[in-house]
Each structure stands twice: as structure tokens, then as C-alpha cells.
Short mmCIF file of C-alpha atoms in Angstrom, two decimals:
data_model
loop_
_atom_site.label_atom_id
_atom_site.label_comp_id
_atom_site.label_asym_id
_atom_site.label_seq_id
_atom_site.Cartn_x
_atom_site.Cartn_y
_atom_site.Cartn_z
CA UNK A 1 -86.60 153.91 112.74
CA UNK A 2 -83.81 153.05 110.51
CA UNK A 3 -81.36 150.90 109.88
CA UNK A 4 -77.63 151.35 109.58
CA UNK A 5 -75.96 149.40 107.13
CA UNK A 6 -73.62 147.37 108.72
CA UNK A 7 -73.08 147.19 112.72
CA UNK A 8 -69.11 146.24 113.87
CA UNK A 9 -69.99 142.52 115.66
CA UNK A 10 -68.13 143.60 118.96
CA UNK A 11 -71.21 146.68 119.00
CA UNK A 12 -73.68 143.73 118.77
CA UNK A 13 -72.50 141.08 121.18
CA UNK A 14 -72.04 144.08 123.82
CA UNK A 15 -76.07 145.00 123.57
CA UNK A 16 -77.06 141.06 123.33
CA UNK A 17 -74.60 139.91 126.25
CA UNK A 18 -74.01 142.67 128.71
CA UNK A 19 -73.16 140.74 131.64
CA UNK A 20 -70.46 138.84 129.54
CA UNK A 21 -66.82 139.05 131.26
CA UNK A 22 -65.28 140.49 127.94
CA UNK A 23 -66.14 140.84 124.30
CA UNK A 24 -64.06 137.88 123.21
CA UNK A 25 -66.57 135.82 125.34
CA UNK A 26 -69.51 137.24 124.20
CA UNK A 27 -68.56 137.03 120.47
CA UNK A 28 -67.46 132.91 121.98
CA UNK A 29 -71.18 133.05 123.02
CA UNK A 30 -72.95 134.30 119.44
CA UNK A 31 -71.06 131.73 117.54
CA UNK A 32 -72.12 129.27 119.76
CA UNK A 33 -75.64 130.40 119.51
CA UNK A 34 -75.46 130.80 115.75
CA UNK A 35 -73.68 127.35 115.63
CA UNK A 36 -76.80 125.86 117.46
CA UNK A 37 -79.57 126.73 114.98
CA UNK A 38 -78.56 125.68 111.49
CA UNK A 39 -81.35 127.45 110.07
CA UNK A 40 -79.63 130.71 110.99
CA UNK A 41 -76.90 129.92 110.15
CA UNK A 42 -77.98 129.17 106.76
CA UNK A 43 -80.00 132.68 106.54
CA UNK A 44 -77.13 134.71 107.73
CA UNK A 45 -74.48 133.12 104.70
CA UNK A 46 -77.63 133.15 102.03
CA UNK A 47 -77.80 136.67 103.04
CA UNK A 48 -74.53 138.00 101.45
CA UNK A 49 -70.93 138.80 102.35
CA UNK A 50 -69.71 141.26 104.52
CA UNK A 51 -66.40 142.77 105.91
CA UNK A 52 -64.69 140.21 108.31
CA UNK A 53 -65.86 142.42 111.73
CA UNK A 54 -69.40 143.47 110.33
CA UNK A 55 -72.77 142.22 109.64
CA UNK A 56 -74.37 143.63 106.72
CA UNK A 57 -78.10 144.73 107.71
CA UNK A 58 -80.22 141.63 106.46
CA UNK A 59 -77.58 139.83 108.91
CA UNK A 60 -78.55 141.97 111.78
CA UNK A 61 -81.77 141.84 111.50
CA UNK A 62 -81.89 138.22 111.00
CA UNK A 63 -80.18 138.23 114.13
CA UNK A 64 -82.87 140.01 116.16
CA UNK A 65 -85.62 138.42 115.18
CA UNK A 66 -83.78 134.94 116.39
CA UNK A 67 -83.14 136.23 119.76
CA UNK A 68 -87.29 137.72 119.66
CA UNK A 69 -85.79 141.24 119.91
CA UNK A 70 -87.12 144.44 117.69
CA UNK A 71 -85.33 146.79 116.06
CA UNK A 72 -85.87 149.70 118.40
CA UNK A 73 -85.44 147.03 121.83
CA UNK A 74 -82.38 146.67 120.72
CA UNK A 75 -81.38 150.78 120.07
CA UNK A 76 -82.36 151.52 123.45
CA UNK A 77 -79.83 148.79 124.87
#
């Protein structure tokens, strides 16, 4: 399965927090997340800039493997 190349952050935090009240609060609830492990946060701005509303696909998948979910678990949310 591939990988697109950059995924729009609202697309993400919908799939990892679907029970969130809105988007604003779910992207609240990444940061906070990201915020919380240092290492991460460390991988994710070693791994390159992006646009201001993406991450690239190193980001993503960074991303997944923190929160122990695979790359097709997470297409078929």
C-alpha cells in the first residue's frame, strides 16, 4: 500500500480522534500529544519542512507508529 505525500492535518486528526467535538479540538489534542513526547517532537522537525496545514510523509508516518497504528489501520479509518 502506498503512501501519499503529504496528508492536510485536519484529514489526520479526524481518523486519530473521531469522537472529538470539532477539528479545532482534535488538532488542540495532537499538539498536546506531540507536545508530551519530546522525542517526537524532535523526529517530526528533523524530518523536514512542510506546508503550514500538511505533514510531509516521513511526518505521517512517524506519527503512526507513535500512536502503534499501521499504515493500512489507519486507511480503513
Amino acid at each position: 500500500m502506498t503512501v501519499r505525500r503529504t496528508i492536510l492535518k485536519q484529514d489526520l486528526v479526524k481518523k486519530l480522534y473521531p469522537d472529538s467535538v470539532s477539528v479545532d479540538a482534535a488538532m488542540q489534542q495532537l499538539r498536546r500529544d506531540i507536545e508530551l513526547c519530546p522525542e517526537l517532537k524532535a523526529q517530526i522537525a528533523n524530518t523536514g519542512h512542510t506546508k503550514r496545514h500538511y505533514y510531509n510523509k516521513q511526518q505521517l508516518l512517524l506519527i503512526l507508529e507513535h500512536f502503534c497504528i499501521t499504515h493500512e489501520e489507519f486507511e480503513q479509518l
